[in-house]
């Protein structure tokens, strides 16, 4: 069983990959893709306030030049391999498809690989970030007309600035929460006479952050446990969370940022590989990638989760 590169399917995969990158882009907005060039190495963590100290660069006549300070901590990493495969039955499917249909069959299987690969990539990034962070206590009750969502986001901005001296430049918010925000009476009241929808740009301006980017995460899908179950519904990939965070414009393993997705290269899929089953009846197509999503500084993010309504009290026993 020899693993070879199928160049035709590789070229086709590169041609259609942008169609599947929307969900990936949403995840990488929270934890930007950071090429490392290697499967293992080190990145810099900035999880202590001391990491953001400003050095004294003044120099007296004849004195020594101050050294640049790397106040973070070096952390070892090993990228996690990922792979998916699909197959075509050459004894049954190819003869049924015919000469013209065989090529379309191959393209359909590769498209399915990319679609599921992109979703697996996206979910792994969001799941890692959610699992590694804690939502601010007592926040996110945006169903309450007395709670101002923008005040809570502004509190997150202030918290990051006070902890690090860095101004956050991104709000990443799940679509269900964004819908609650723009319809909230306290938010609507901030824009008297407004005709039409409240836009991301208006919200950023109201927060006093003209350069703030607001990313709305709309990706949804079936979790594995839901597949095949009656009444199964999709769930948001990012859950019902809102992150105020700092995203490094030029991400690198040693730069300060909230989170990063370390990867060998900036291409998720480099090749489509092909191999044949031992009995020669099936041809497999396979893609692979390697990544590790890391939290570089919890001080550079503030998480708000949608408050969960309390369960109704049980009726007293008769």
Short mmCIF file of C-alpha atoms in Angstrom, two decimals:
data_model
loop_
_atom_site.label_atom_id
_atom_site.label_comp_id
_atom_site.label_asym_id
_atom_site.label_seq_id
_atom_site.Cartn_x
_atom_site.Cartn_y
_atom_site.Cartn_z
CA UNK A 1 0.00 0.00 0.00
CA UNK A 2 1.90 3.04 -1.29
CA UNK A 3 0.75 6.53 -0.32
CA UNK A 4 1.09 8.86 -3.32
CA UNK A 5 0.07 12.44 -4.06
CA UNK A 6 -2.88 12.64 -6.44
CA UNK A 7 -1.94 15.86 -8.22
CA UNK A 8 -5.27 16.27 -10.05
CA UNK A 9 -7.25 16.02 -6.81
CA UNK A 10 -4.72 18.23 -5.01
CA UNK A 11 -5.18 20.93 -7.65
CA UNK A 12 -8.96 20.55 -7.37
CA UNK A 13 -8.81 20.77 -3.57
CA UNK A 14 -6.82 24.01 -3.72
CA UNK A 15 -9.35 25.36 -6.24
CA UNK A 16 -12.41 24.76 -4.03
CA UNK A 17 -10.87 25.11 -0.54
CA UNK A 18 -11.88 28.81 -0.27
CA UNK A 19 -15.52 27.63 -0.38
CA UNK A 20 -14.99 25.85 2.94
CA UNK A 21 -12.81 28.41 4.69
CA UNK A 22 -15.55 30.61 6.16
CA UNK A 23 -15.92 28.60 9.37
CA UNK A 24 -12.15 28.21 9.61
CA UNK A 25 -11.71 31.97 9.26
CA UNK A 26 -14.14 32.54 12.14
CA UNK A 27 -12.11 30.26 14.40
CA UNK A 28 -8.82 31.76 13.31
CA UNK A 29 -10.15 35.22 14.14
CA UNK A 30 -10.14 34.08 17.77
CA UNK A 31 -6.87 32.13 17.62
CA UNK A 32 -4.94 33.29 14.51
CA UNK A 33 -3.01 30.84 12.38
CA UNK A 34 0.65 31.06 13.39
CA UNK A 35 3.03 29.15 11.10
CA UNK A 36 5.93 27.53 12.95
CA UNK A 37 7.74 25.60 10.21
CA UNK A 38 8.23 22.66 12.59
CA UNK A 39 6.16 19.99 14.34
CA UNK A 40 7.66 20.88 17.73
CA UNK A 41 9.23 23.92 19.31
CA UNK A 42 8.48 26.72 21.76
CA UNK A 43 6.09 29.66 22.00
CA UNK A 44 6.00 32.56 24.45
CA UNK A 45 3.30 32.70 27.11
CA UNK A 46 2.34 36.04 28.69
CA UNK A 47 0.10 34.93 31.54
CA UNK A 48 1.59 37.12 34.27
CA UNK A 49 1.22 40.88 34.65
CA UNK A 50 5.02 41.10 34.98
CA UNK A 51 5.20 40.10 31.29
CA UNK A 52 3.93 43.54 30.33
CA UNK A 53 6.49 45.62 32.23
CA UNK A 54 7.97 48.53 30.28
CA UNK A 55 11.80 48.62 30.35
CA UNK A 56 13.77 51.73 31.20
CA UNK A 57 15.55 52.55 27.92
CA UNK A 58 17.26 55.72 29.13
CA UNK A 59 21.08 55.80 28.86
CA UNK A 60 23.57 58.05 30.61
CA UNK A 61 26.73 59.24 28.85
CA UNK A 62 29.13 56.32 28.69
CA UNK A 63 26.53 53.98 30.17
CA UNK A 64 25.40 50.60 28.91
CA UNK A 65 22.50 50.18 26.51
CA UNK A 66 19.48 48.54 28.13
CA UNK A 67 18.51 45.06 26.99
CA UNK A 68 15.12 44.29 25.47
CA UNK A 69 13.15 42.29 28.01
CA UNK A 70 11.40 39.05 27.20
CA UNK A 71 9.22 38.85 30.26
CA UNK A 72 7.08 35.96 29.06
CA UNK A 73 7.69 32.27 29.65
CA UNK A 74 8.81 29.83 26.97
CA UNK A 75 6.47 26.86 26.62
CA UNK A 76 7.18 23.66 24.70
CA UNK A 77 4.67 22.49 22.10
CA UNK A 78 4.13 19.48 19.84
CA UNK A 79 1.61 19.87 17.03
CA UNK A 80 -1.28 17.39 17.03
CA UNK A 81 -1.62 15.36 13.81
CA UNK A 82 -5.08 15.20 12.19
CA UNK A 83 -6.26 13.22 9.16
CA UNK A 84 -9.41 12.16 7.31
CA UNK A 85 -10.00 9.67 4.53
CA UNK A 86 -12.73 8.57 2.14
CA UNK A 87 -12.86 5.88 -0.54
CA UNK A 88 -14.27 4.95 -3.92
CA UNK A 89 -15.16 1.34 -4.74
CA UNK A 90 -13.46 0.72 -8.08
CA UNK A 91 -15.34 -2.56 -8.64
CA UNK A 92 -18.84 -1.16 -8.14
CA UNK A 93 -19.03 2.64 -8.05
CA UNK A 94 -16.68 3.45 -10.93
CA UNK A 95 -18.33 1.14 -13.51
CA UNK A 96 -21.73 2.48 -12.47
CA UNK A 97 -20.55 6.09 -12.83
CA UNK A 98 -19.06 5.54 -16.28
CA UNK A 99 -16.03 7.27 -17.77
CA UNK A 100 -17.40 10.82 -17.44
CA UNK A 101 -18.95 10.21 -14.03
CA UNK A 102 -15.81 8.73 -12.47
CA UNK A 103 -14.07 12.12 -12.38
CA UNK A 104 -17.15 13.78 -10.86
CA UNK A 105 -17.29 11.00 -8.25
CA UNK A 106 -13.68 11.67 -7.25
CA UNK A 107 -14.32 15.41 -6.98
CA UNK A 108 -17.43 14.84 -4.86
CA UNK A 109 -15.47 12.69 -2.40
CA UNK A 110 -12.65 15.23 -2.15
CA UNK A 111 -15.16 18.05 -1.60
CA UNK A 112 -16.69 16.02 1.24
CA UNK A 113 -13.22 15.55 2.74
CA UNK A 114 -12.58 19.29 2.69
CA UNK A 115 -16.00 20.14 4.13
CA UNK A 116 -15.67 17.79 7.09
CA UNK A 117 -11.99 18.60 7.52
CA UNK A 118 -12.76 22.33 7.73
CA UNK A 119 -15.47 21.71 10.33
CA UNK A 120 -13.19 19.44 12.38
CA UNK A 121 -10.47 22.11 12.27
CA UNK A 122 -12.93 24.83 13.31
CA UNK A 123 -14.48 22.91 16.19
CA UNK A 124 -11.08 21.89 17.58
CA UNK A 125 -10.00 25.54 17.77
CA UNK A 126 -13.20 26.77 19.43
CA UNK A 127 -13.35 23.82 21.84
CA UNK A 128 -9.76 24.40 22.97
CA UNK A 129 -10.32 28.12 23.61
CA UNK A 130 -13.61 27.55 25.46
CA UNK A 131 -12.12 24.79 27.62
CA UNK A 132 -9.08 26.91 28.54
CA UNK A 133 -10.97 30.05 29.61
CA UNK A 134 -13.54 30.97 32.24
CA UNK A 135 -16.50 33.29 31.71
CA UNK A 136 -16.77 36.39 33.89
CA UNK A 137 -19.07 35.74 36.83
CA UNK A 138 -22.52 37.29 36.85
CA UNK A 139 -22.39 38.51 33.25
CA UNK A 140 -24.34 37.66 30.09
CA UNK A 141 -27.90 37.98 31.37
CA UNK A 142 -28.85 39.93 28.26
CA UNK A 143 -32.44 38.73 28.39
CA UNK A 144 -32.82 41.12 31.34
CA UNK A 145 -33.96 44.54 30.13
CA UNK A 146 -32.07 46.16 33.04
CA UNK A 147 -28.67 44.78 31.93
CA UNK A 148 -26.76 46.76 29.29
CA UNK A 149 -24.71 44.39 27.08
CA UNK A 150 -22.42 47.22 25.93
CA UNK A 151 -21.62 48.13 29.53
CA UNK A 152 -20.52 44.53 30.11
CA UNK A 153 -18.34 44.54 26.98
CA UNK A 154 -16.89 47.91 28.03
CA UNK A 155 -16.06 46.41 31.43
CA UNK A 156 -14.10 43.69 29.61
CA UNK A 157 -12.17 46.29 27.64
CA UNK A 158 -11.27 48.11 30.86
CA UNK A 159 -10.25 44.88 32.61
CA UNK A 160 -7.79 43.94 29.84
CA UNK A 161 -6.33 47.44 29.75
CA UNK A 162 -5.88 47.50 33.54
CA UNK A 163 -4.28 44.03 33.62
CA UNK A 164 -1.89 44.44 30.70
CA UNK A 165 -1.77 48.00 29.42
CA UNK A 166 -2.83 46.69 26.02
CA UNK A 167 -6.12 47.79 24.45
CA UNK A 168 -8.14 44.89 23.05
CA UNK A 169 -8.86 45.23 19.35
CA UNK A 170 -11.45 42.52 18.68
CA UNK A 171 -14.84 41.43 19.96
CA UNK A 172 -15.66 37.90 18.79
CA UNK A 173 -19.30 37.13 19.45
CA UNK A 174 -21.56 34.18 18.68
CA UNK A 175 -24.42 35.08 16.33
CA UNK A 176 -27.21 34.26 18.85
CA UNK A 177 -25.65 36.71 21.34
CA UNK A 178 -25.18 39.38 18.66
CA UNK A 179 -28.87 39.15 17.84
CA UNK A 180 -29.71 39.66 21.50
CA UNK A 181 -27.33 42.61 21.72
CA UNK A 182 -28.65 44.62 18.77
CA UNK A 183 -32.28 44.09 19.86
CA UNK A 184 -31.70 44.87 23.53
CA UNK A 185 -33.73 47.92 24.63
CA UNK A 186 -30.75 49.56 26.34
CA UNK A 187 -28.65 49.19 23.17
CA UNK A 188 -31.45 50.42 20.91
CA UNK A 189 -31.90 53.44 23.22
CA UNK A 190 -28.28 54.45 22.57
CA UNK A 191 -29.16 55.15 18.92
CA UNK A 192 -32.25 57.42 18.97
CA UNK A 193 -33.82 57.94 15.58
CA UNK A 194 -31.77 55.14 14.04
CA UNK A 195 -33.41 53.72 10.93
CA UNK A 196 -32.25 50.31 9.84
CA UNK A 197 -30.06 47.76 11.61
CA UNK A 198 -27.49 48.57 14.28
CA UNK A 199 -24.18 47.72 12.62
CA UNK A 200 -20.88 46.48 13.96
CA UNK A 201 -19.32 49.84 13.12
CA UNK A 202 -21.93 51.71 15.17
CA UNK A 203 -21.37 49.44 18.16
CA UNK A 204 -17.58 49.93 17.97
CA UNK A 205 -18.07 53.69 17.80
CA UNK A 206 -20.43 53.64 20.79
CA UNK A 207 -17.78 51.73 22.76
CA UNK A 208 -15.32 54.50 21.95
CA UNK A 209 -13.15 52.02 20.04
CA UNK A 210 -13.10 53.22 16.42
CA UNK A 211 -10.48 50.64 15.47
CA UNK A 212 -12.28 47.77 17.25
CA UNK A 213 -13.14 44.87 14.95
CA UNK A 214 -16.32 42.94 15.72
CA UNK A 215 -16.40 39.39 14.39
CA UNK A 216 -19.75 37.59 14.40
CA UNK A 217 -19.38 33.80 14.51
CA UNK A 218 -22.22 32.12 12.66
CA UNK A 219 -20.78 28.61 12.11
CA UNK A 220 -23.01 25.77 13.30
CA UNK A 221 -23.06 22.00 12.96
CA UNK A 222 -24.15 18.67 14.38
CA UNK A 223 -22.01 17.36 17.19
CA UNK A 224 -21.14 13.66 16.86
CA UNK A 225 -23.43 12.71 19.74
CA UNK A 226 -26.43 14.23 17.93
CA UNK A 227 -26.04 12.40 14.63
CA UNK A 228 -28.87 10.02 13.80
CA UNK A 229 -31.03 11.15 16.71
CA UNK A 230 -34.62 12.16 16.07
CA UNK A 231 -35.07 15.90 16.37
CA UNK A 232 -31.31 16.56 16.34
CA UNK A 233 -30.46 20.21 15.76
CA UNK A 234 -27.27 22.06 14.96
CA UNK A 235 -25.41 23.96 17.67
CA UNK A 236 -23.16 27.04 17.35
CA UNK A 237 -19.51 26.03 17.04
CA UNK A 238 -18.55 28.73 19.58
CA UNK A 239 -21.51 28.12 21.86
CA UNK A 240 -23.10 31.28 23.25
CA UNK A 241 -19.96 33.20 24.14
CA UNK A 242 -18.55 36.66 23.56
CA UNK A 243 -14.81 37.30 23.78
CA UNK A 244 -13.25 40.73 24.13
CA UNK A 245 -9.60 40.14 23.25
CA UNK A 246 -6.35 41.35 21.77
CA UNK A 247 -5.29 39.83 18.44
CA UNK A 248 -1.74 40.40 17.29
CA UNK A 249 -1.81 41.91 13.74
CA UNK A 250 1.33 39.95 12.77
CA UNK A 251 1.08 36.73 14.79
CA UNK A 252 4.23 34.84 15.66
CA UNK A 253 5.17 32.20 18.25
CA UNK A 254 6.91 34.84 20.40
CA UNK A 255 4.41 37.73 20.11
CA UNK A 256 1.86 38.70 22.76
CA UNK A 257 -1.72 37.77 21.90
CA UNK A 258 -4.72 36.10 23.53
CA UNK A 259 -4.58 32.86 21.55
CA UNK A 260 -2.86 31.28 18.57
CA UNK A 261 -3.28 28.24 16.36
CA UNK A 262 0.21 26.91 15.81
CA UNK A 263 0.60 25.05 12.49
CA UNK A 264 3.47 23.83 10.37
CA UNK A 265 2.49 26.08 7.47
CA UNK A 266 -0.22 28.57 6.55
CA UNK A 267 -1.86 26.00 4.25
CA UNK A 268 -4.33 23.72 6.02
CA UNK A 269 -4.28 21.17 3.20
CA UNK A 270 -1.12 20.83 1.16
CA UNK A 271 -1.89 17.62 -0.73
CA UNK A 272 -4.56 15.00 -1.38
CA UNK A 273 -3.01 11.57 -0.96
CA UNK A 274 -4.19 8.34 -2.57
CA UNK A 275 -3.66 4.69 -1.79
CA UNK A 276 -5.35 1.39 -2.69
CA UNK A 277 -6.76 -1.27 -0.37
CA UNK A 278 -4.86 -4.52 -0.08
CA UNK A 279 -7.45 -6.37 -2.17
CA UNK A 280 -7.30 -3.69 -4.87
CA UNK A 281 -11.01 -2.94 -4.83
CA UNK A 282 -11.03 0.46 -3.12
CA UNK A 283 -9.10 3.68 -3.68
CA UNK A 284 -8.73 5.93 -0.67
CA UNK A 285 -8.28 9.71 -0.69
CA UNK A 286 -6.68 11.17 2.43
CA UNK A 287 -5.91 14.64 3.76
CA UNK A 288 -3.83 15.54 6.80
CA UNK A 289 -2.87 18.58 8.85
CA UNK A 290 -1.21 19.32 12.16
CA UNK A 291 -2.01 22.07 14.66
CA UNK A 292 -2.11 23.07 18.29
CA UNK A 293 -4.32 25.87 19.61
CA UNK A 294 -2.77 27.57 22.64
CA UNK A 295 -3.75 30.35 25.01
CA UNK A 296 -0.81 32.77 25.05
CA UNK A 297 -2.26 35.18 27.60
CA UNK A 298 -5.51 34.91 29.56
CA UNK A 299 -4.90 38.51 30.59
CA UNK A 300 -5.64 39.58 27.03
CA UNK A 301 -9.21 38.25 26.92
CA UNK A 302 -12.49 38.71 28.74
CA UNK A 303 -15.23 36.14 28.16
CA UNK A 304 -18.97 36.69 28.58
CA UNK A 305 -21.34 33.71 28.32
CA UNK A 306 -25.07 33.90 27.79
CA UNK A 307 -26.65 33.40 31.19
CA UNK A 308 -28.57 30.15 31.51
CA UNK A 309 -32.08 30.55 32.86
CA UNK A 310 -32.60 28.85 36.20
CA UNK A 311 -34.76 25.75 36.15
CA UNK A 312 -38.25 26.25 37.60
CA UNK A 313 -38.60 25.17 41.20
CA UNK A 314 -40.20 21.80 41.76
CA UNK A 315 -43.76 21.80 42.94
CA UNK A 316 -44.12 21.00 46.64
CA UNK A 317 -45.12 17.46 47.45
CA UNK A 318 -48.79 16.96 48.19
#
